[in-house]
Amino acid sequence: MNFLQRLLKPAHRTVQRIDPNSIQFRLTAGILIASALGIGGITALTTWRMQQILLSGHKQNTIDVAERFGEDVELYQKMMPTEEALQRVIDYRTTGDLAIWLKSPSDEVLARSQTLSLPSWQAEGISTRLLNLERTNFVGVYPIADHYLVICAGPLKIAEQPIGNLYVAKDITQDQRSFLAVMRSLSLMSSAVLLAIALIIALYIRRSLRPIRQINQLAANVSVSNLGDTQLQLDQAPTEVQQLAQTFNMMLSRLSDAWRQQRRFVSDVSHELRTPLTVTNGYLQSTLRRCQTLTEPQREGLEIATAETERTIGLLQDLLDLARIESGSLRLNLEILDLKDIVVEVAGMADYVSQEVSIKANVISLFVRADRNRLKQVLVNLVDNAVKYSEAGDIVTLRLLRVDKQAQIQVVDQGRGIPLCDQTGIFEPFYRVDEDRSRATGGTGLGLSIVKRLVEGMGGQVKVHSKLGEGSQFTICLPVC
Ligand code: ADP
């Protein structure tokens, strides 16, 4: 990358970041256009007015010379012949930038000033073009090549006798050039002022919009976990934005209340339903165990009812757990424990329960601070999923290893795997990969969300690596004590 490219890179990045739909861009552009029109208008008006003043001064000058010409000739006529008097007056009135000539009605030059023979008047055929002028009665600016001339032409009468047509021309090129140079620097200065105004306005608007950006950032970071503690504090903001922040804070409090009520409702309902269902399940199980006279259809019906109540009790327990975790009322009993014991215990349980999947556990001793029962619940949940979403005969492996300062428990299966697009969603409550919604896997979609929250409550993390059709690996990471 050469020096120029390196220099232009930040400017290019800034241009790319400009959003034409943003308030900042619209306000800046609007004020800039208004300022440009204002400053441009004033500059144009001033230029026009000054030009008028300058020209009218020069015009008046030529008119004065033309008007007094007749009187002067009359004075000289008393002492000399008319032709000589005419030339005298012409020589007397002529200056370096002024030329005078007189033409007869038949368009012949009767007398002319010496200036017309000067090189500056001869250049670019100025003198010739002036002497050949066809208009006879006018006052105005006459541009020739890059020269500007003010010309006053009109009939000359002496003692009421028409002599011919008198022309007075003044070269104002120098004045005009100086005037244009001044105007050019005025325009440059106006542009510089405009640029400075644009910069100041852009910075000012950016500063004024900062509170809105803060609101936006805050709104983007609001989640269920921080809903109750999030409040906007904008003391320096403009009144309108402060009102918006106030409304936003009130909305957050209302949302937080609604969320708290909903959690309480779920927790109360789960609790109230779980107790009678547990009792019902107990009766169903004891009837199945004790009653020997049941017919086959009756036994089958009772078994289905037992399975359904167990499933519903499980769901209610999950709902209760989730509600307690999210309301912060679930107390974790953290203690230093050896992960080896827990992994071996869970592997043993899984081996016993599941006949079609073999569990292999490679374990070493690793101490962490965790809640024994909740960690067991987490592992059982993961192993249960691994079994549920694998085929008969597939191996589910439980591994315990140490990576730097972390203890990792891995639950690895060779099941059907999870699509990449679902791998973050599965940790949200009630999220199930599409296929499982129609399949009778018996899941509720709450297991992994509880796993995640419990592990995070113990200061750890859950990660998933999965490949569709090849299997999944769920890893629980906990800091080693
Ligand atoms: P569920 O009760 O439906 O199993 P979970 O929260 O435990 O709910 O899991 C959410 C979803 O993640 C499941 O519906 C399933 O599609 C997917 N899933 C979880 N574990 C695995 C796994 N080991 N293999 C494949 N898919 C899995």
Short mmCIF file of C-alpha atoms and ligand atoms in Angstrom, two decimals:
data_model
loop_
_atom_site.label_atom_id
_atom_site.label_comp_id
_atom_site.label_asym_id
_atom_site.label_seq_id
_atom_site.Cartn_x
_atom_site.Cartn_y
_atom_site.Cartn_z
CA MET A 1 0.00 0.00 0.00
CA ASN A 2 1.57 3.32 -0.99
CA PHE A 3 1.60 6.50 1.10
CA LEU A 4 -1.40 8.09 -0.64
CA GLN A 5 -3.55 4.99 -0.21
CA ARG A 6 -2.63 4.85 3.48
CA LEU A 7 -3.51 8.53 3.83
CA LEU A 8 -6.86 8.13 2.08
CA LYS A 9 -7.91 4.97 3.89
CA PRO A 10 -9.46 6.66 6.99
CA ALA A 11 -11.32 9.14 4.76
CA HIS A 12 -12.64 6.27 2.64
CA ARG A 13 -13.76 4.43 5.78
CA THR A 14 -15.56 7.58 7.05
CA VAL A 15 -17.36 8.01 3.71
CA GLN A 16 -18.43 4.36 3.83
CA ARG A 17 -19.82 4.87 7.34
CA ILE A 18 -22.03 7.82 6.26
CA ASP A 19 -25.67 6.82 6.36
CA PRO A 20 -27.83 9.09 4.16
CA ASN A 21 -30.94 8.06 6.13
CA SER A 22 -29.55 9.04 9.53
CA ILE A 23 -30.84 12.10 11.42
CA GLN A 24 -27.25 13.32 11.70
CA PHE A 25 -26.75 13.27 7.93
CA ARG A 26 -30.14 14.87 7.19
CA LEU A 27 -29.75 17.66 9.75
CA THR A 28 -26.16 18.39 8.70
CA ALA A 29 -27.08 18.37 5.00
CA GLY A 30 -30.15 20.56 5.63
CA ILE A 31 -28.26 23.18 7.66
CA LEU A 32 -25.38 23.06 5.20
CA ILE A 33 -27.64 23.68 2.21
CA ALA A 34 -29.38 26.55 4.06
CA SER A 35 -25.99 28.07 5.00
CA ALA A 36 -24.66 27.59 1.46
CA LEU A 37 -27.73 29.33 0.04
CA GLY A 38 -27.47 32.12 2.63
CA ILE A 39 -23.73 32.74 2.32
CA GLY A 40 -23.79 32.17 -1.47
CA GLY A 41 -26.74 34.54 -1.85
CA ILE A 42 -25.10 37.28 0.22
CA THR A 43 -21.81 36.86 -1.69
CA ALA A 44 -23.59 37.01 -5.07
CA LEU A 45 -25.63 40.08 -4.04
CA THR A 46 -22.54 41.87 -2.70
CA THR A 47 -20.61 41.07 -5.89
CA TRP A 48 -23.42 42.34 -8.11
CA ARG A 49 -23.89 45.53 -6.06
CA MET A 50 -20.16 46.36 -5.98
CA GLN A 51 -19.91 45.74 -9.72
CA GLN A 52 -22.81 48.13 -10.27
CA ILE A 53 -21.16 50.84 -8.12
CA LEU A 54 -17.81 50.41 -9.88
CA LEU A 55 -19.32 50.58 -13.36
CA SER A 56 -21.62 53.48 -12.63
CA GLY A 57 -18.59 55.48 -11.38
CA HIS A 58 -16.70 54.82 -14.63
CA LYS A 59 -19.78 55.51 -16.76
CA GLN A 60 -20.37 58.83 -15.00
CA ASN A 61 -16.72 59.69 -15.63
CA THR A 62 -17.04 59.18 -19.40
CA ILE A 63 -20.41 61.02 -19.48
CA ASP A 64 -18.84 64.02 -17.69
CA VAL A 65 -16.00 64.19 -20.24
CA ALA A 66 -18.47 63.91 -23.15
CA GLU A 67 -20.79 66.58 -21.71
CA ARG A 68 -18.06 69.16 -21.11
CA PHE A 69 -16.41 68.47 -24.45
CA GLY A 70 -18.67 70.89 -26.42
CA GLU A 71 -18.16 73.78 -23.94
CA ASP A 72 -14.37 73.33 -23.99
CA VAL A 73 -14.30 73.35 -27.80
CA GLU A 74 -16.39 76.57 -27.85
CA LEU A 75 -13.80 78.22 -25.58
CA TYR A 76 -10.86 77.17 -27.77
CA GLN A 77 -12.76 78.09 -30.96
CA LYS A 78 -12.41 81.77 -30.00
CA MET A 79 -8.63 81.43 -30.30
CA MET A 80 -8.18 78.92 -33.16
CA PRO A 81 -9.98 77.13 -35.99
CA THR A 82 -12.50 74.44 -35.11
CA GLU A 83 -10.34 71.37 -36.18
CA GLU A 84 -7.45 72.62 -34.11
CA ALA A 85 -9.77 73.39 -31.16
CA LEU A 86 -11.22 69.87 -31.33
CA GLN A 87 -7.75 68.26 -31.25
CA ARG A 88 -6.67 70.56 -28.39
CA VAL A 89 -9.61 69.60 -26.23
CA ILE A 90 -9.07 65.89 -27.06
CA ASP A 91 -5.39 66.14 -26.07
CA TYR A 92 -6.29 68.11 -22.95
CA ARG A 93 -8.92 65.61 -21.72
CA THR A 94 -7.11 62.41 -22.66
CA THR A 95 -5.34 60.35 -19.99
CA GLY A 96 -3.53 56.96 -20.29
CA ASP A 97 -6.71 54.94 -19.77
CA LEU A 98 -9.05 57.30 -21.65
CA ALA A 99 -9.44 57.63 -25.43
CA ILE A 100 -11.53 60.19 -27.30
CA TRP A 101 -12.34 60.37 -31.00
CA LEU A 102 -14.75 62.23 -33.18
CA LYS A 103 -16.39 60.94 -36.32
CA SER A 104 -18.15 62.87 -39.05
CA PRO A 105 -21.72 61.91 -40.10
CA SER A 106 -20.10 60.11 -43.08
CA ASP A 107 -18.17 57.92 -40.56
CA GLU A 108 -14.77 59.53 -41.08
CA VAL A 109 -12.49 60.09 -38.08
CA LEU A 110 -12.22 63.86 -37.66
CA ALA A 111 -9.98 63.87 -34.60
CA ARG A 112 -8.61 61.22 -32.24
CA SER A 113 -6.55 61.03 -29.08
CA GLN A 114 -2.90 59.85 -29.04
CA THR A 115 -3.81 57.03 -26.66
CA LEU A 116 -5.40 55.09 -29.52
CA SER A 117 -1.90 54.72 -31.01
CA LEU A 118 -0.38 53.38 -27.75
CA PRO A 119 0.64 49.70 -27.85
CA SER A 120 -1.76 48.83 -24.99
CA TRP A 121 -4.72 50.16 -27.06
CA GLN A 122 -3.38 48.69 -30.30
CA ALA A 123 -3.07 45.21 -28.76
CA GLU A 124 -5.59 42.65 -30.05
CA GLY A 125 -7.00 45.22 -32.48
CA ILE A 126 -8.74 47.28 -29.77
CA SER A 127 -8.17 50.67 -31.44
CA THR A 128 -9.33 49.43 -34.86
CA ARG A 129 -12.46 47.88 -33.42
CA LEU A 130 -13.23 51.00 -31.43
CA LEU A 131 -12.80 53.30 -34.45
CA ASN A 132 -15.12 51.04 -36.46
CA LEU A 133 -17.90 51.05 -33.87
CA GLU A 134 -21.26 51.29 -35.62
CA ARG A 135 -23.46 52.28 -32.67
CA THR A 136 -23.70 56.05 -32.32
CA ASN A 137 -25.63 56.82 -29.15
CA PHE A 138 -25.08 54.67 -26.07
CA VAL A 139 -23.35 54.34 -22.69
CA GLY A 140 -22.21 50.89 -21.64
CA VAL A 141 -19.52 48.29 -21.03
CA TYR A 142 -17.87 46.93 -24.11
CA PRO A 143 -15.65 43.83 -23.72
CA ILE A 144 -12.94 43.35 -26.36
CA ALA A 145 -10.81 40.21 -26.11
CA ASP A 146 -9.87 40.11 -22.39
CA HIS A 147 -10.19 43.89 -22.01
CA TYR A 148 -13.12 45.81 -20.54
CA LEU A 149 -14.03 49.28 -21.79
CA VAL A 150 -16.73 51.73 -20.71
CA ILE A 151 -17.86 53.72 -23.76
CA CYS A 152 -20.02 56.82 -23.97
CA ALA A 153 -21.08 57.79 -27.51
CA GLY A 154 -23.37 60.58 -28.68
CA PRO A 155 -23.78 63.44 -31.19
CA LEU A 156 -21.58 66.54 -30.66
CA LYS A 157 -23.08 69.99 -31.28
CA ILE A 158 -21.13 73.23 -31.09
CA ALA A 159 -23.10 76.48 -31.09
CA GLU A 160 -26.18 74.43 -32.07
CA GLN A 161 -24.30 73.14 -35.10
CA PRO A 162 -23.92 69.28 -35.38
CA ILE A 163 -20.23 68.45 -35.81
CA GLY A 164 -20.32 64.65 -35.73
CA ASN A 165 -20.40 61.79 -33.25
CA LEU A 166 -18.20 61.91 -30.15
CA TYR A 167 -16.81 58.76 -28.51
CA VAL A 168 -15.22 58.61 -25.05
CA ALA A 169 -13.78 55.21 -24.05
CA LYS A 170 -12.26 54.32 -20.68
CA ASP A 171 -10.17 51.18 -20.21
CA ILE A 172 -11.31 49.63 -16.89
CA THR A 173 -9.55 46.26 -17.37
CA GLN A 174 -7.22 46.79 -14.42
CA ASP A 175 -10.03 47.79 -12.06
CA GLN A 176 -12.16 44.92 -13.29
CA ARG A 177 -9.34 42.40 -12.76
CA SER A 178 -8.66 43.66 -9.23
CA PHE A 179 -12.37 43.49 -8.52
CA LEU A 180 -12.59 39.89 -9.82
CA ALA A 181 -9.54 38.92 -7.72
CA VAL A 182 -11.19 40.35 -4.60
CA MET A 183 -14.40 38.49 -5.44
CA ARG A 184 -12.46 35.26 -5.98
CA SER A 185 -10.85 35.50 -2.54
CA LEU A 186 -14.25 36.39 -1.06
CA SER A 187 -15.74 33.21 -2.62
CA LEU A 188 -12.82 31.15 -1.33
CA MET A 189 -13.26 32.60 2.12
CA SER A 190 -17.01 31.91 1.99
CA SER A 191 -16.33 28.28 1.01
CA ALA A 192 -13.83 27.91 3.86
CA VAL A 193 -16.33 29.42 6.30
CA LEU A 194 -19.01 27.09 4.95
CA LEU A 195 -16.74 24.08 5.42
CA ALA A 196 -15.92 25.13 8.97
CA ILE A 197 -19.64 25.64 9.69
CA ALA A 198 -20.40 22.15 8.26
CA LEU A 199 -17.74 20.58 10.46
CA ILE A 200 -18.90 22.38 13.61
CA ILE A 201 -22.55 21.57 12.87
CA ALA A 202 -21.75 17.88 12.19
CA LEU A 203 -19.85 17.64 15.49
CA TYR A 204 -22.56 19.50 17.37
CA ILE A 205 -25.34 17.28 15.96
CA ARG A 206 -23.28 14.18 16.67
CA ARG A 207 -22.88 15.31 20.27
CA SER A 208 -26.58 16.13 20.60
CA LEU A 209 -27.55 12.69 19.27
CA ARG A 210 -25.27 10.87 21.72
CA PRO A 211 -28.11 10.26 24.24
CA ILE A 212 -30.19 8.61 21.50
CA ARG A 213 -27.27 6.31 20.71
CA GLN A 214 -27.03 5.52 24.44
CA ILE A 215 -30.74 4.61 24.52
CA ASN A 216 -30.23 2.42 21.48
CA GLN A 217 -27.25 0.65 23.03
CA LEU A 218 -29.11 0.10 26.27
CA ALA A 219 -32.20 -1.24 24.50
CA ALA A 220 -29.99 -3.65 22.55
CA ASN A 221 -28.46 -4.99 25.77
CA VAL A 222 -31.71 -5.39 27.71
CA SER A 223 -32.46 -9.03 28.40
CA VAL A 224 -34.59 -10.99 30.80
CA SER A 225 -31.70 -11.25 33.25
CA ASN A 226 -31.07 -7.47 33.58
CA LEU A 227 -34.57 -6.14 32.91
CA GLY A 228 -35.14 -5.12 36.54
CA ASP A 229 -31.78 -3.33 37.01
CA THR A 230 -31.64 -1.45 33.70
CA GLN A 231 -32.40 2.28 33.95
CA LEU A 232 -31.32 5.19 31.74
CA GLN A 233 -29.53 8.15 33.38
CA LEU A 234 -29.25 11.07 30.94
CA ASP A 235 -28.82 14.33 32.87
CA GLN A 236 -27.09 16.35 30.13
CA ALA A 237 -29.48 15.30 27.36
CA PRO A 238 -31.99 17.69 25.71
CA THR A 239 -35.47 17.80 27.30
CA GLU A 240 -37.13 15.74 24.54
CA VAL A 241 -34.56 12.97 24.88
CA GLN A 242 -34.86 13.06 28.67
CA GLN A 243 -38.61 12.61 28.31
CA LEU A 244 -37.99 9.69 25.97
CA ALA A 245 -35.55 8.17 28.49
CA GLN A 246 -38.13 8.59 31.27
CA THR A 247 -40.81 6.83 29.21
CA PHE A 248 -38.29 4.14 28.32
CA ASN A 249 -37.48 3.62 32.03
CA MET A 250 -41.19 3.39 32.89
CA MET A 251 -41.66 0.86 30.10
CA LEU A 252 -38.73 -1.19 31.44
CA SER A 253 -40.22 -1.21 34.95
CA ARG A 254 -43.61 -2.29 33.60
CA LEU A 255 -41.96 -5.04 31.54
CA SER A 256 -39.95 -6.15 34.56
CA ASP A 257 -43.13 -6.31 36.69
CA ALA A 258 -44.97 -8.25 33.99
CA TRP A 259 -42.05 -10.66 33.67
CA ARG A 260 -41.88 -11.15 37.45
CA GLN A 261 -45.63 -11.81 37.60
CA GLN A 262 -45.39 -14.30 34.77
CA ARG A 263 -42.55 -16.16 36.49
CA ARG A 264 -44.46 -16.23 39.75
CA PHE A 265 -47.53 -17.51 37.94
CA VAL A 266 -45.58 -20.30 36.21
CA SER A 267 -43.87 -21.26 39.45
CA ASP A 268 -47.16 -21.25 41.44
CA VAL A 269 -49.06 -23.21 38.81
CA SER A 270 -46.24 -25.78 38.46
CA HIS A 271 -46.05 -26.17 42.20
CA GLU A 272 -49.83 -26.50 42.64
CA LEU A 273 -50.15 -29.04 39.83
CA ARG A 274 -47.14 -31.12 40.74
CA THR A 275 -48.40 -32.17 44.18
CA PRO A 276 -51.78 -33.70 43.09
CA LEU A 277 -50.10 -35.27 40.06
CA THR A 278 -47.45 -36.89 42.25
CA VAL A 279 -50.18 -38.28 44.47
CA THR A 280 -52.11 -39.55 41.41
CA ASN A 281 -48.94 -41.15 40.08
CA GLY A 282 -48.36 -42.85 43.44
CA TYR A 283 -51.88 -44.30 43.43
CA LEU A 284 -51.54 -45.47 39.85
CA GLN A 285 -48.24 -47.21 40.56
CA SER A 286 -49.49 -48.91 43.73
CA THR A 287 -52.66 -50.07 41.91
CA LEU A 288 -50.50 -51.53 39.14
CA ARG A 289 -48.26 -53.25 41.70
CA ARG A 290 -50.88 -54.59 44.07
CA CYS A 291 -53.88 -55.39 41.97
CA GLN A 292 -53.48 -58.86 40.51
CA THR A 293 -56.99 -59.07 39.06
CA LEU A 294 -56.53 -56.43 36.35
CA THR A 295 -57.32 -57.45 32.80
CA GLU A 296 -54.65 -56.83 30.13
CA PRO A 297 -56.42 -53.74 28.61
CA GLN A 298 -56.92 -52.28 32.14
CA ARG A 299 -53.21 -52.79 32.95
CA GLU A 300 -52.21 -51.23 29.63
CA GLY A 301 -54.46 -48.21 30.29
CA LEU A 302 -53.03 -47.74 33.78
CA GLU A 303 -49.46 -48.01 32.46
CA ILE A 304 -50.14 -45.28 29.85
CA ALA A 305 -51.68 -43.07 32.55
CA THR A 306 -48.63 -43.60 34.79
CA ALA A 307 -46.22 -42.74 31.96
CA GLU A 308 -48.17 -39.59 31.10
CA THR A 309 -48.33 -38.37 34.70
CA GLU A 310 -44.59 -39.01 35.05
CA ARG A 311 -43.91 -37.02 31.91
CA THR A 312 -46.12 -34.17 33.11
CA ILE A 313 -44.47 -34.20 36.56
CA GLY A 314 -41.10 -33.96 34.79
CA LEU A 315 -42.30 -31.02 32.73
CA LEU A 316 -43.68 -29.25 35.80
CA GLN A 317 -40.41 -29.87 37.66
CA ASP A 318 -38.48 -28.37 34.74
CA LEU A 319 -40.79 -25.34 34.63
CA LEU A 320 -40.43 -24.87 38.36
CA ASP A 321 -36.63 -25.12 38.14
CA LEU A 322 -36.49 -22.62 35.28
CA ALA A 323 -38.79 -20.16 37.05
CA ARG A 324 -36.70 -20.42 40.23
CA ILE A 325 -33.42 -19.96 38.38
CA GLU A 326 -34.70 -16.93 36.50
CA SER A 327 -36.22 -15.30 39.55
CA GLY A 328 -32.98 -15.89 41.44
CA SER A 329 -34.75 -17.87 44.14
CA LEU A 330 -32.89 -21.11 43.41
CA ARG A 331 -30.07 -21.39 45.93
CA LEU A 332 -27.12 -23.48 44.79
CA ASN A 333 -25.36 -25.44 47.48
CA LEU A 334 -21.80 -24.88 46.30
CA GLU A 335 -19.09 -27.14 47.78
CA ILE A 336 -15.72 -28.48 46.74
CA LEU A 337 -16.26 -31.86 45.15
CA ASP A 338 -14.44 -34.43 43.07
CA LEU A 339 -15.91 -34.59 39.58
CA LYS A 340 -14.67 -38.15 39.24
CA ASP A 341 -17.29 -39.38 41.77
CA ILE A 342 -20.13 -37.63 40.00
CA VAL A 343 -19.15 -38.76 36.50
CA VAL A 344 -18.76 -42.38 37.65
CA GLU A 345 -22.11 -42.23 39.43
CA VAL A 346 -23.94 -40.79 36.41
CA ALA A 347 -22.26 -43.30 34.07
CA GLY A 348 -23.40 -46.10 36.38
CA MET A 349 -26.97 -44.77 36.44
CA ALA A 350 -27.04 -44.44 32.67
CA ASP A 351 -25.63 -47.92 32.19
CA TYR A 352 -28.33 -49.30 34.42
CA VAL A 353 -31.22 -47.42 32.82
CA SER A 354 -30.27 -47.62 29.16
CA GLN A 355 -29.83 -51.06 27.70
CA GLU A 356 -29.28 -50.14 24.10
CA VAL A 357 -26.45 -47.60 24.59
CA SER A 358 -23.14 -48.39 26.23
CA ILE A 359 -21.54 -45.65 28.32
CA LYS A 360 -17.77 -45.37 28.55
CA ALA A 361 -16.28 -43.11 31.13
CA ASN A 362 -12.59 -42.19 31.24
CA VAL A 363 -12.08 -40.40 34.51
CA ILE A 364 -9.43 -38.68 36.60
CA SER A 365 -9.76 -36.85 39.92
CA LEU A 366 -10.59 -33.15 39.49
CA PHE A 367 -11.87 -30.79 42.17
CA VAL A 368 -14.32 -27.98 41.46
CA ARG A 369 -16.76 -25.81 43.40
CA ALA A 370 -20.25 -26.92 42.42
CA ASP A 371 -23.66 -28.08 43.63
CA ARG A 372 -23.51 -31.89 43.70
CA ASN A 373 -27.19 -32.61 43.02
CA ARG A 374 -27.59 -29.91 40.39
CA LEU A 375 -24.44 -31.03 38.58
CA LYS A 376 -25.78 -34.58 38.58
CA GLN A 377 -29.06 -33.23 37.17
CA VAL A 378 -27.10 -31.48 34.41
CA LEU A 379 -25.16 -34.61 33.47
CA VAL A 380 -28.22 -36.86 33.59
CA ASN A 381 -29.98 -34.41 31.29
CA LEU A 382 -27.11 -34.43 28.77
CA VAL A 383 -26.70 -38.21 28.87
CA ASP A 384 -30.47 -38.60 28.55
CA ASN A 385 -30.43 -36.43 25.41
CA ALA A 386 -27.43 -38.32 24.02
CA VAL A 387 -29.31 -41.61 24.46
CA LYS A 388 -32.59 -40.15 23.19
CA TYR A 389 -31.09 -38.80 19.97
CA SER A 390 -28.86 -41.81 19.15
CA GLU A 391 -29.65 -45.14 17.52
CA ALA A 392 -29.63 -48.43 19.43
CA GLY A 393 -26.09 -49.71 19.85
CA ASP A 394 -24.45 -46.27 19.44
CA ILE A 395 -21.81 -45.50 22.03
CA VAL A 396 -22.22 -42.55 24.38
CA THR A 397 -18.95 -41.53 26.00
CA LEU A 398 -18.47 -39.56 29.21
CA ARG A 399 -15.03 -37.96 29.51
CA LEU A 400 -13.45 -35.94 32.27
CA LEU A 401 -10.33 -33.94 31.46
CA ARG A 402 -8.38 -30.90 32.49
CA VAL A 403 -7.63 -28.10 30.01
CA ASP A 404 -5.45 -25.36 31.58
CA LYS A 405 -7.38 -24.15 34.63
CA GLN A 406 -10.62 -25.74 33.55
CA ALA A 407 -12.21 -29.06 34.29
CA GLN A 408 -14.19 -30.33 31.32
CA ILE A 409 -16.87 -32.99 31.32
CA GLN A 410 -17.70 -34.13 27.79
CA VAL A 411 -20.81 -36.03 26.81
CA VAL A 412 -20.16 -37.42 23.35
CA ASP A 413 -22.62 -39.30 21.19
CA GLN A 414 -22.71 -40.71 17.67
CA GLY A 415 -26.34 -39.75 17.13
CA ARG A 416 -27.96 -37.66 14.48
CA GLY A 417 -26.33 -34.37 15.40
CA ILE A 418 -27.75 -30.83 15.49
CA PRO A 419 -27.95 -28.48 12.46
CA LEU A 420 -25.55 -25.52 12.79
CA CYS A 421 -28.39 -22.99 12.64
CA ASP A 422 -30.02 -24.58 15.73
CA GLN A 423 -26.91 -24.86 17.86
CA THR A 424 -27.40 -21.57 19.72
CA GLY A 425 -31.20 -21.83 19.87
CA ILE A 426 -31.27 -25.19 21.70
CA PHE A 427 -30.24 -23.46 24.95
CA GLU A 428 -33.39 -21.29 24.88
CA PRO A 429 -36.52 -22.51 26.73
CA PHE A 430 -38.94 -24.59 24.61
CA TYR A 431 -36.60 -24.59 21.62
CA ARG A 432 -36.62 -27.88 19.78
CA VAL A 433 -35.04 -28.76 16.48
CA ASP A 434 -37.91 -28.85 13.97
CA GLU A 435 -37.77 -32.60 13.44
CA ASP A 436 -38.38 -33.24 17.14
CA ARG A 437 -41.61 -31.32 17.31
CA SER A 438 -43.42 -33.98 15.30
CA ARG A 439 -41.50 -36.94 16.73
CA ALA A 440 -42.50 -38.59 19.94
CA THR A 441 -39.14 -38.16 21.68
CA GLY A 442 -40.91 -37.22 24.87
CA GLY A 443 -38.87 -34.02 25.30
CA THR A 444 -40.14 -30.62 26.36
CA GLY A 445 -37.41 -28.33 25.07
CA LEU A 446 -36.55 -27.16 28.60
CA GLY A 447 -33.69 -29.53 29.47
CA LEU A 448 -30.78 -27.66 27.85
CA SER A 449 -31.97 -24.21 28.98
CA ILE A 450 -31.92 -25.49 32.59
CA VAL A 451 -28.51 -27.11 32.00
CA LYS A 452 -27.08 -23.82 30.72
CA ARG A 453 -28.45 -21.71 33.56
CA LEU A 454 -27.37 -24.19 36.26
CA VAL A 455 -23.82 -24.48 34.91
CA GLU A 456 -23.55 -20.69 34.58
CA GLY A 457 -24.84 -20.39 38.17
CA MET A 458 -21.85 -22.53 39.21
CA GLY A 459 -19.46 -20.22 37.33
CA GLY A 460 -19.06 -22.47 34.31
CA GLN A 461 -20.03 -22.72 30.64
CA VAL A 462 -21.71 -25.20 28.32
CA LYS A 463 -20.50 -25.62 24.75
CA VAL A 464 -21.75 -27.73 21.91
CA HIS A 465 -19.96 -29.14 18.86
CA SER A 466 -22.15 -31.09 16.54
CA LYS A 467 -22.16 -32.36 12.99
CA LEU A 468 -25.35 -33.46 11.30
CA GLY A 469 -25.39 -37.26 10.92
CA GLU A 470 -22.13 -37.76 12.85
CA GLY A 471 -22.98 -36.90 16.45
CA SER A 472 -22.73 -34.23 19.14
CA GLN A 473 -20.37 -33.28 21.91
CA PHE A 474 -21.65 -31.23 24.85
CA THR A 475 -18.87 -29.88 27.08
CA ILE A 476 -19.31 -28.51 30.59
CA CYS A 477 -16.41 -26.30 31.66
CA LEU A 478 -15.89 -25.48 35.34
CA PRO A 479 -12.93 -23.69 36.94
CA VAL A 480 -10.64 -26.08 38.80
CA CYS A 481 -10.16 -25.34 42.50
P1 ADP B 1 -35.76 -31.93 24.76
O1 ADP B 1 -36.51 -32.16 26.00
O2 ADP B 1 -36.60 -31.71 23.56
O3 ADP B 1 -34.68 -32.90 24.56
P2 ADP B 1 -33.62 -30.12 25.29
O4 ADP B 1 -33.61 -28.72 25.78
O5 ADP B 1 -32.92 -31.12 26.13
O6 ADP B 1 -35.12 -30.50 25.02
O7 ADP B 1 -32.98 -30.15 23.86
C1 ADP B 1 -33.40 -29.20 22.90
C2 ADP B 1 -33.27 -29.77 21.50
O8 ADP B 1 -31.89 -29.95 21.21
C3 ADP B 1 -33.88 -31.14 21.34
O9 ADP B 1 -35.21 -31.03 20.93
C4 ADP B 1 -33.03 -31.80 20.30
O10 ADP B 1 -33.55 -31.50 19.02
C5 ADP B 1 -31.68 -31.11 20.42
N1 ADP B 1 -30.70 -31.97 21.07
C6 ADP B 1 -30.32 -31.92 22.39
N2 ADP B 1 -29.35 -32.82 22.62
C7 ADP B 1 -29.09 -33.45 21.46
C8 ADP B 1 -28.19 -34.52 21.08
N3 ADP B 1 -27.36 -35.08 21.93
N4 ADP B 1 -28.23 -34.91 19.78
C9 ADP B 1 -29.07 -34.34 18.89
N5 ADP B 1 -29.94 -33.34 19.20
C10 ADP B 1 -29.96 -32.93 20.47
#
